[in-house]
mmCIF file of N, CA and C in Angstrom:
data_model
loop_
_atom_site.group_PDB
_atom_site.id
_atom_site.type_symbol
_atom_site.label_atom_id
_atom_site.label_comp_id
_atom_site.label_asym_id
_atom_site.label_seq_id
_atom_site.Cartn_x
_atom_site.Cartn_y
_atom_site.Cartn_z
ATOM 1 N N UNK A 576 -20.323 -5.394 23.935
ATOM 2 C CA UNK A 576 -20.239 -5.996 22.627
ATOM 3 C C UNK A 576 -18.997 -5.476 21.903
ATOM 4 N N UNK A 577 -18.560 -6.238 20.903
ATOM 5 C CA UNK A 577 -17.374 -5.846 20.138
ATOM 6 C C UNK A 577 -17.668 -4.633 19.299
ATOM 7 N N UNK A 578 -16.739 -3.703 19.291
ATOM 8 C CA UNK A 578 -16.903 -2.444 18.552
ATOM 9 C C UNK A 578 -15.587 -2.122 17.916
ATOM 10 N N UNK A 579 -15.574 -1.720 16.658
ATOM 11 C CA UNK A 579 -14.408 -1.237 15.930
ATOM 12 C C UNK A 579 -14.664 0.225 15.586
ATOM 13 N N UNK A 580 -13.846 1.094 16.078
ATOM 14 C CA UNK A 580 -14.010 2.546 15.848
ATOM 15 C C UNK A 580 -12.870 3.037 14.991
ATOM 16 N N UNK A 581 -13.248 3.550 13.804
ATOM 17 C CA UNK A 581 -12.272 4.115 12.877
ATOM 18 C C UNK A 581 -12.196 5.622 12.993
ATOM 19 N N UNK A 582 -11.025 6.142 12.647
ATOM 20 C CA UNK A 582 -10.809 7.561 12.640
ATOM 21 C C UNK A 582 -9.682 7.891 11.655
ATOM 22 N N UNK A 583 -9.556 9.163 11.253
ATOM 23 C CA UNK A 583 -8.458 9.624 10.462
ATOM 24 C C UNK A 583 -8.784 9.956 9.050
ATOM 25 N N UNK A 584 -9.971 9.664 8.568
ATOM 26 C CA UNK A 584 -10.332 10.022 7.214
ATOM 27 C C UNK A 584 -10.518 11.504 7.048
ATOM 28 N N UNK A 585 -10.624 11.913 5.779
ATOM 29 C CA UNK A 585 -10.851 13.323 5.509
ATOM 30 C C UNK A 585 -10.546 13.637 4.063
ATOM 31 N N UNK A 586 -10.445 14.938 3.779
ATOM 32 C CA UNK A 586 -10.177 15.460 2.449
ATOM 33 C C UNK A 586 -8.722 15.911 2.400
ATOM 34 N N UNK A 587 -8.035 15.463 1.351
ATOM 35 C CA UNK A 587 -6.632 15.796 1.187
ATOM 36 C C UNK A 587 -6.298 15.981 -0.284
ATOM 37 N N UNK A 588 -5.318 16.813 -0.577
ATOM 38 C CA UNK A 588 -4.881 17.028 -1.915
ATOM 39 C C UNK A 588 -4.034 15.875 -2.400
ATOM 40 N N UNK A 589 -4.051 15.669 -3.708
ATOM 41 C CA UNK A 589 -3.184 14.664 -4.307
ATOM 42 C C UNK A 589 -1.736 14.853 -3.894
ATOM 43 N N UNK A 590 -1.079 13.777 -3.527
ATOM 44 C CA UNK A 590 0.273 13.839 -3.022
ATOM 45 C C UNK A 590 0.376 13.949 -1.519
ATOM 46 N N UNK A 591 -0.729 14.170 -0.861
ATOM 47 C CA UNK A 591 -0.761 14.301 0.577
ATOM 48 C C UNK A 591 -0.834 12.985 1.317
ATOM 49 N N UNK A 592 -0.991 13.061 2.620
ATOM 50 C CA UNK A 592 -0.958 11.858 3.484
ATOM 51 C C UNK A 592 -2.104 11.915 4.477
ATOM 52 N N UNK A 593 -2.545 10.720 4.857
ATOM 53 C CA UNK A 593 -3.511 10.523 5.964
ATOM 54 C C UNK A 593 -3.121 9.312 6.708
ATOM 55 N N UNK A 594 -3.491 9.235 7.983
ATOM 56 C CA UNK A 594 -3.240 8.085 8.820
ATOM 57 C C UNK A 594 -4.568 7.637 9.410
ATOM 58 N N UNK A 595 -5.011 6.436 9.038
ATOM 59 C CA UNK A 595 -6.258 5.867 9.551
ATOM 60 C C UNK A 595 -5.939 4.961 10.763
ATOM 61 N N UNK A 596 -6.874 4.993 11.731
ATOM 62 C CA UNK A 596 -6.750 4.148 12.896
ATOM 63 C C UNK A 596 -8.059 3.378 13.060
ATOM 64 N N UNK A 597 -7.924 2.193 13.626
ATOM 65 C CA UNK A 597 -9.139 1.376 13.935
ATOM 66 C C UNK A 597 -8.849 0.638 15.223
ATOM 67 N N UNK A 598 -9.621 0.938 16.238
ATOM 68 C CA UNK A 598 -9.412 0.368 17.594
ATOM 69 C C UNK A 598 -10.571 -0.571 17.889
ATOM 70 N N UNK A 599 -10.235 -1.782 18.281
ATOM 71 C CA UNK A 599 -11.188 -2.788 18.670
ATOM 72 C C UNK A 599 -11.349 -2.838 20.152
ATOM 73 N N UNK A 600 -12.595 -2.986 20.608
ATOM 74 C CA UNK A 600 -12.872 -3.054 22.053
ATOM 75 C C UNK A 600 -14.137 -3.876 22.261
ATOM 76 N N UNK A 601 -14.466 -4.165 23.533
ATOM 77 C CA UNK A 601 -15.705 -4.803 23.854
ATOM 78 C C UNK A 601 -15.630 -6.329 24.005
ATOM 79 N N UNK A 602 -14.490 -6.838 24.363
ATOM 80 C CA UNK A 602 -14.405 -8.254 24.622
ATOM 81 C C UNK A 602 -14.147 -9.174 23.457
ATOM 82 N N UNK A 603 -13.571 -8.627 22.411
ATOM 83 C CA UNK A 603 -13.198 -9.470 21.264
ATOM 84 C C UNK A 603 -12.208 -10.503 21.745
ATOM 85 N N UNK A 604 -12.346 -11.715 21.204
ATOM 86 C CA UNK A 604 -11.359 -12.769 21.514
ATOM 87 C C UNK A 604 -10.029 -12.417 20.851
ATOM 88 N N UNK A 605 -9.015 -13.168 21.176
ATOM 89 C CA UNK A 605 -7.705 -12.883 20.705
ATOM 90 C C UNK A 605 -7.691 -12.651 19.189
ATOM 91 N N UNK A 606 -7.059 -11.556 18.778
ATOM 92 C CA UNK A 606 -7.106 -11.131 17.378
ATOM 93 C C UNK A 606 -6.086 -11.830 16.506
ATOM 94 N N UNK A 607 -6.550 -12.252 15.339
ATOM 95 C CA UNK A 607 -5.642 -12.874 14.348
ATOM 96 C C UNK A 607 -5.232 -11.805 13.338
ATOM 97 N N UNK A 608 -5.767 -11.908 12.133
ATOM 98 C CA UNK A 608 -5.438 -10.906 11.110
ATOM 99 C C UNK A 608 -6.230 -9.633 11.296
ATOM 100 N N UNK A 609 -5.618 -8.532 10.880
ATOM 101 C CA UNK A 609 -6.299 -7.274 10.820
ATOM 102 C C UNK A 609 -6.127 -6.712 9.370
ATOM 103 N N UNK A 610 -7.228 -6.169 8.788
ATOM 104 C CA UNK A 610 -7.231 -5.824 7.402
ATOM 105 C C UNK A 610 -7.891 -4.462 7.201
ATOM 106 N N UNK A 611 -7.530 -3.850 6.074
ATOM 107 C CA UNK A 611 -8.206 -2.678 5.572
ATOM 108 C C UNK A 611 -8.797 -2.960 4.224
ATOM 109 N N UNK A 612 -10.003 -2.546 4.005
ATOM 110 C CA UNK A 612 -10.676 -2.627 2.701
ATOM 111 C C UNK A 612 -11.100 -1.197 2.332
ATOM 112 N N UNK A 613 -11.419 -1.046 1.044
ATOM 113 C CA UNK A 613 -11.953 0.213 0.589
ATOM 114 C C UNK A 613 -13.054 -0.044 -0.478
ATOM 115 N N UNK A 614 -13.977 0.872 -0.571
ATOM 116 C CA UNK A 614 -15.044 0.800 -1.524
ATOM 117 C C UNK A 614 -15.286 2.142 -2.125
ATOM 118 N N UNK A 615 -14.945 2.293 -3.401
ATOM 119 C CA UNK A 615 -15.162 3.516 -4.141
ATOM 120 C C UNK A 615 -16.626 3.510 -4.639
ATOM 121 N N UNK A 616 -17.169 4.698 -4.928
ATOM 122 C CA UNK A 616 -18.515 4.833 -5.375
ATOM 123 C C UNK A 616 -18.718 4.032 -6.684
ATOM 124 N N UNK A 617 -19.731 3.168 -6.652
ATOM 125 C CA UNK A 617 -20.036 2.349 -7.819
ATOM 126 C C UNK A 617 -19.184 1.131 -8.025
ATOM 127 N N UNK A 618 -18.288 0.835 -7.099
ATOM 128 C CA UNK A 618 -17.389 -0.268 -7.224
ATOM 129 C C UNK A 618 -17.510 -1.235 -6.056
ATOM 130 N N UNK A 619 -17.016 -2.450 -6.251
ATOM 131 C CA UNK A 619 -17.018 -3.417 -5.163
ATOM 132 C C UNK A 619 -15.970 -3.099 -4.121
ATOM 133 N N UNK A 620 -16.262 -3.550 -2.910
ATOM 134 C CA UNK A 620 -15.292 -3.453 -1.845
ATOM 135 C C UNK A 620 -14.055 -4.334 -2.153
ATOM 136 N N UNK A 621 -12.901 -3.777 -1.963
ATOM 137 C CA UNK A 621 -11.673 -4.461 -2.300
ATOM 138 C C UNK A 621 -10.691 -4.441 -1.149
ATOM 139 N N UNK A 622 -9.920 -5.497 -0.971
ATOM 140 C CA UNK A 622 -8.882 -5.481 0.059
ATOM 141 C C UNK A 622 -7.747 -4.533 -0.297
ATOM 142 N N UNK A 623 -7.238 -3.860 0.679
ATOM 143 C CA UNK A 623 -6.157 -2.913 0.528
ATOM 144 C C UNK A 623 -4.841 -3.435 1.152
ATOM 145 N N UNK A 624 -4.946 -3.895 2.397
ATOM 146 C CA UNK A 624 -3.786 -4.366 3.120
ATOM 147 C C UNK A 624 -4.205 -5.295 4.201
ATOM 148 N N UNK A 625 -3.317 -6.205 4.591
ATOM 149 C CA UNK A 625 -3.574 -7.129 5.702
ATOM 150 C C UNK A 625 -2.301 -7.232 6.523
ATOM 151 N N UNK A 626 -2.422 -7.408 7.814
ATOM 152 C CA UNK A 626 -1.296 -7.655 8.644
ATOM 153 C C UNK A 626 -1.628 -8.823 9.562
ATOM 154 N N UNK A 627 -0.715 -9.807 9.610
ATOM 155 C CA UNK A 627 -1.001 -10.978 10.388
ATOM 156 C C UNK A 627 -0.730 -10.779 11.852
ATOM 157 N N UNK A 628 -1.074 -11.770 12.675
ATOM 158 C CA UNK A 628 -0.808 -11.659 14.113
ATOM 159 C C UNK A 628 0.679 -11.564 14.407
ATOM 160 N N UNK A 629 1.511 -12.031 13.525
ATOM 161 C CA UNK A 629 2.925 -11.914 13.673
ATOM 162 C C UNK A 629 3.538 -10.635 13.115
ATOM 163 N N UNK A 630 2.685 -9.787 12.556
ATOM 164 C CA UNK A 630 3.123 -8.481 12.080
ATOM 165 C C UNK A 630 3.600 -8.477 10.636
ATOM 166 N N UNK A 631 3.287 -9.492 9.880
ATOM 167 C CA UNK A 631 3.672 -9.560 8.457
ATOM 168 C C UNK A 631 2.609 -8.880 7.613
ATOM 169 N N UNK A 632 3.031 -7.841 6.823
ATOM 170 C CA UNK A 632 2.051 -7.126 6.022
ATOM 171 C C UNK A 632 1.967 -7.608 4.585
ATOM 172 N N UNK A 633 0.831 -7.458 3.936
ATOM 173 C CA UNK A 633 0.663 -7.646 2.541
ATOM 174 C C UNK A 633 -0.215 -6.546 1.974
ATOM 175 N N UNK A 634 0.023 -6.200 0.713
ATOM 176 C CA UNK A 634 -0.657 -5.080 0.126
ATOM 177 C C UNK A 634 -1.213 -5.358 -1.259
ATOM 178 N N UNK A 635 -2.295 -4.675 -1.593
ATOM 179 C CA UNK A 635 -2.788 -4.677 -2.945
ATOM 180 C C UNK A 635 -1.756 -3.979 -3.837
ATOM 181 N N UNK A 636 -1.651 -4.403 -5.104
ATOM 182 C CA UNK A 636 -0.694 -3.817 -6.017
ATOM 183 C C UNK A 636 -0.889 -2.323 -6.167
ATOM 184 N N UNK A 637 -2.123 -1.853 -6.093
ATOM 185 C CA UNK A 637 -2.420 -0.441 -6.330
ATOM 186 C C UNK A 637 -1.850 0.479 -5.241
ATOM 187 N N UNK A 638 -1.547 -0.070 -4.047
ATOM 188 C CA UNK A 638 -1.131 0.768 -2.951
ATOM 189 C C UNK A 638 0.314 0.453 -2.444
ATOM 190 N N UNK A 639 0.822 -0.662 -2.945
ATOM 191 C CA UNK A 639 2.178 -1.084 -2.447
ATOM 192 C C UNK A 639 3.198 0.012 -2.734
ATOM 193 N N UNK A 640 4.004 0.289 -1.720
ATOM 194 C CA UNK A 640 4.982 1.357 -1.823
ATOM 195 C C UNK A 640 4.498 2.677 -1.361
ATOM 196 N N UNK A 641 3.199 2.856 -1.204
ATOM 197 C CA UNK A 641 2.631 4.131 -0.777
ATOM 198 C C UNK A 641 1.950 4.059 0.608
ATOM 199 N N UNK A 642 1.356 2.874 0.864
ATOM 200 C CA UNK A 642 0.609 2.659 2.124
ATOM 201 C C UNK A 642 1.415 1.702 3.037
ATOM 202 N N UNK A 643 1.239 1.894 4.322
ATOM 203 C CA UNK A 643 1.883 1.017 5.318
ATOM 204 C C UNK A 643 0.851 0.634 6.382
ATOM 205 N N UNK A 644 0.675 -0.650 6.556
ATOM 206 C CA UNK A 644 -0.216 -1.148 7.590
ATOM 207 C C UNK A 644 0.644 -1.559 8.812
ATOM 208 N N UNK A 645 0.133 -1.264 10.011
ATOM 209 C CA UNK A 645 0.825 -1.637 11.221
ATOM 210 C C UNK A 645 -0.207 -1.948 12.305
ATOM 211 N N UNK A 646 0.216 -2.487 13.404
ATOM 212 C CA UNK A 646 -0.711 -2.805 14.482
ATOM 213 C C UNK A 646 -0.032 -2.650 15.818
ATOM 214 N N UNK A 647 -0.815 -2.375 16.824
ATOM 215 C CA UNK A 647 -0.437 -2.330 18.223
ATOM 216 C C UNK A 647 -1.256 -3.295 18.941
ATOM 217 N N UNK A 648 -0.726 -4.486 19.206
ATOM 218 C CA UNK A 648 -1.500 -5.532 19.801
ATOM 219 C C UNK A 648 -1.959 -5.192 21.221
ATOM 220 N N UNK A 649 -1.155 -4.445 21.988
ATOM 221 C CA UNK A 649 -1.551 -4.056 23.339
ATOM 222 C C UNK A 649 -2.778 -3.183 23.345
ATOM 223 N N UNK A 650 -2.979 -2.397 22.255
ATOM 224 C CA UNK A 650 -4.161 -1.501 22.126
ATOM 225 C C UNK A 650 -5.243 -2.062 21.235
ATOM 226 N N UNK A 651 -5.022 -3.247 20.683
ATOM 227 C CA UNK A 651 -5.988 -3.837 19.739
ATOM 228 C C UNK A 651 -6.349 -2.821 18.622
ATOM 229 N N UNK A 652 -5.316 -2.216 18.068
ATOM 230 C CA UNK A 652 -5.461 -1.176 17.082
ATOM 231 C C UNK A 652 -4.654 -1.453 15.815
ATOM 232 N N UNK A 653 -5.261 -1.199 14.667
ATOM 233 C CA UNK A 653 -4.573 -1.305 13.399
ATOM 234 C C UNK A 653 -4.542 0.052 12.749
ATOM 235 N N UNK A 654 -3.445 0.367 12.057
ATOM 236 C CA UNK A 654 -3.275 1.677 11.412
ATOM 237 C C UNK A 654 -3.048 1.479 9.936
ATOM 238 N N UNK A 655 -3.355 2.497 9.187
ATOM 239 C CA UNK A 655 -2.993 2.538 7.759
ATOM 240 C C UNK A 655 -2.420 3.919 7.443
ATOM 241 N N UNK A 656 -1.145 3.992 7.257
ATOM 242 C CA UNK A 656 -0.462 5.226 6.826
ATOM 243 C C UNK A 656 -0.509 5.294 5.354
ATOM 244 N N UNK A 657 -1.122 6.350 4.824
ATOM 245 C CA UNK A 657 -1.339 6.516 3.378
ATOM 246 C C UNK A 657 -0.540 7.749 2.937
ATOM 247 N N UNK A 658 0.422 7.490 2.085
ATOM 248 C CA UNK A 658 1.279 8.576 1.559
ATOM 249 C C UNK A 658 1.081 8.610 0.028
ATOM 250 N N UNK A 659 1.518 9.773 -0.525
ATOM 251 C CA UNK A 659 1.413 9.960 -1.970
ATOM 252 C C UNK A 659 0.034 9.633 -2.527
ATOM 253 N N UNK A 660 -0.974 10.161 -1.865
ATOM 254 C CA UNK A 660 -2.328 9.810 -2.199
ATOM 255 C C UNK A 660 -2.696 10.305 -3.608
ATOM 256 N N UNK A 661 -3.532 9.539 -4.252
ATOM 257 C CA UNK A 661 -3.992 9.788 -5.637
ATOM 258 C C UNK A 661 -5.506 9.927 -5.644
ATOM 259 N N UNK A 662 -6.091 10.654 -6.579
ATOM 260 C CA UNK A 662 -7.518 10.679 -6.675
ATOM 261 C C UNK A 662 -8.215 9.314 -6.706
ATOM 262 N N UNK A 663 -7.598 8.370 -7.321
ATOM 263 C CA UNK A 663 -8.175 7.025 -7.394
ATOM 264 C C UNK A 663 -8.166 6.288 -6.059
ATOM 265 N N UNK A 664 -7.513 6.848 -5.035
ATOM 266 C CA UNK A 664 -7.606 6.313 -3.678
ATOM 267 C C UNK A 664 -8.892 6.752 -2.963
ATOM 268 N N UNK A 665 -9.625 7.651 -3.560
ATOM 269 C CA UNK A 665 -10.886 8.087 -2.983
ATOM 270 C C UNK A 665 -11.867 6.949 -2.768
ATOM 271 N N UNK A 666 -12.311 6.721 -1.560
ATOM 272 C CA UNK A 666 -13.173 5.635 -1.205
ATOM 273 C C UNK A 666 -13.560 5.730 0.234
ATOM 274 N N UNK A 667 -14.503 4.901 0.671
ATOM 275 C CA UNK A 667 -14.743 4.667 2.063
ATOM 276 C C UNK A 667 -13.844 3.489 2.492
ATOM 277 N N UNK A 668 -13.111 3.711 3.543
ATOM 278 C CA UNK A 668 -12.153 2.721 4.014
ATOM 279 C C UNK A 668 -12.711 2.039 5.255
ATOM 280 N N UNK A 669 -12.685 0.719 5.305
ATOM 281 C CA UNK A 669 -13.218 -0.081 6.338
ATOM 282 C C UNK A 669 -12.136 -0.952 6.970
ATOM 283 N N UNK A 670 -12.046 -1.017 8.260
ATOM 284 C CA UNK A 670 -11.170 -2.030 8.887
ATOM 285 C C UNK A 670 -11.965 -3.279 9.147
ATOM 286 N N UNK A 671 -11.265 -4.378 9.186
ATOM 287 C CA UNK A 671 -11.858 -5.691 9.422
ATOM 288 C C UNK A 671 -10.889 -6.454 10.322
ATOM 289 N N UNK A 672 -11.431 -7.046 11.361
ATOM 290 C CA UNK A 672 -10.602 -7.799 12.328
ATOM 291 C C UNK A 672 -11.114 -9.197 12.404
ATOM 292 N N UNK A 673 -10.183 -10.120 12.286
ATOM 293 C CA UNK A 673 -10.482 -11.540 12.398
ATOM 294 C C UNK A 673 -9.922 -12.062 13.732
ATOM 295 N N UNK A 674 -10.754 -12.710 14.551
ATOM 296 C CA UNK A 674 -10.172 -13.260 15.759
ATOM 297 C C UNK A 674 -9.802 -14.728 15.525
ATOM 298 N N UNK A 675 -9.199 -15.308 16.521
ATOM 299 C CA UNK A 675 -8.623 -16.689 16.329
ATOM 300 C C UNK A 675 -9.696 -17.744 16.249
ATOM 301 N N UNK A 676 -10.962 -17.388 16.573
ATOM 302 C CA UNK A 676 -12.086 -18.286 16.451
ATOM 303 C C UNK A 676 -12.692 -18.237 15.031
ATOM 304 N N UNK A 677 -12.202 -17.315 14.187
ATOM 305 C CA UNK A 677 -12.718 -17.185 12.812
ATOM 306 C C UNK A 677 -13.824 -16.189 12.691
ATOM 307 N N UNK A 678 -14.095 -15.360 13.675
ATOM 308 C CA UNK A 678 -15.159 -14.352 13.625
ATOM 309 C C UNK A 678 -14.616 -13.052 13.044
ATOM 310 N N UNK A 679 -15.372 -12.459 12.144
ATOM 311 C CA UNK A 679 -15.041 -11.184 11.541
ATOM 312 C C UNK A 679 -15.821 -10.047 12.138
ATOM 313 N N UNK A 680 -15.173 -8.897 12.264
ATOM 314 C CA UNK A 680 -15.793 -7.691 12.789
ATOM 315 C C UNK A 680 -15.410 -6.533 11.853
ATOM 316 N N UNK A 681 -16.347 -5.606 11.621
ATOM 317 C CA UNK A 681 -16.143 -4.493 10.691
ATOM 318 C C UNK A 681 -16.264 -3.162 11.393
ATOM 319 N N UNK A 682 -15.404 -2.223 11.019
ATOM 320 C CA UNK A 682 -15.576 -0.847 11.436
ATOM 321 C C UNK A 682 -16.675 -0.168 10.638
ATOM 322 N N UNK A 683 -17.009 1.056 11.047
ATOM 323 C CA UNK A 683 -18.101 1.753 10.488
ATOM 324 C C UNK A 683 -17.785 2.419 9.131
ATOM 325 N N UNK A 684 -16.523 2.463 8.793
ATOM 326 C CA UNK A 684 -16.111 3.090 7.582
ATOM 327 C C UNK A 684 -15.725 4.552 7.788
ATOM 328 N N UNK A 685 -14.720 5.022 7.080
ATOM 329 C CA UNK A 685 -14.322 6.411 7.146
ATOM 330 C C UNK A 685 -13.979 6.861 5.716
ATOM 331 N N UNK A 686 -14.495 8.054 5.355
ATOM 332 C CA UNK A 686 -14.357 8.545 4.007
ATOM 333 C C UNK A 686 -13.010 9.196 3.794
ATOM 334 N N UNK A 687 -12.343 8.780 2.737
ATOM 335 C CA UNK A 687 -11.096 9.403 2.287
ATOM 336 C C UNK A 687 -11.335 9.973 0.906
ATOM 337 N N UNK A 688 -11.132 11.272 0.756
ATOM 338 C CA UNK A 688 -11.340 11.946 -0.503
ATOM 339 C C UNK A 688 -10.048 12.644 -0.904
ATOM 340 N N UNK A 689 -9.545 12.377 -2.085
ATOM 341 C CA UNK A 689 -8.297 12.929 -2.606
ATOM 342 C C UNK A 689 -8.638 13.807 -3.762
ATOM 343 N N UNK A 690 -8.351 15.077 -3.682
ATOM 344 C CA UNK A 690 -8.651 16.015 -4.773
ATOM 345 C C UNK A 690 -7.456 16.105 -5.693
ATOM 346 N N UNK A 691 -7.696 16.404 -6.965
ATOM 347 C CA UNK A 691 -6.652 16.499 -7.970
ATOM 348 C C UNK A 691 -6.130 17.946 -8.044
#
């Protein structure tokens, strides 16, 4: 079955960096877009970044200039490099993969906590 495994979350001081990874496996059909979402305590899940099958990235205003999304198509993996982290970046981060048939798959979530 399809599985998305996330890694790289943790506790970091403000101004620090983390790199999240999300690897898809298990017979997923050809992947289209790959996305990162986050959900802070008491708030709705919100999109953070998306990268198309052609490698074109888009970012939420709150992270633009600090975060970088990338992908390795040979490994079916999407990354999120997070620099200059702020306490307001604290959230559970989820990857989401869309295949070319229109099916969505979610990672298990990884906690990112930024201390002031």
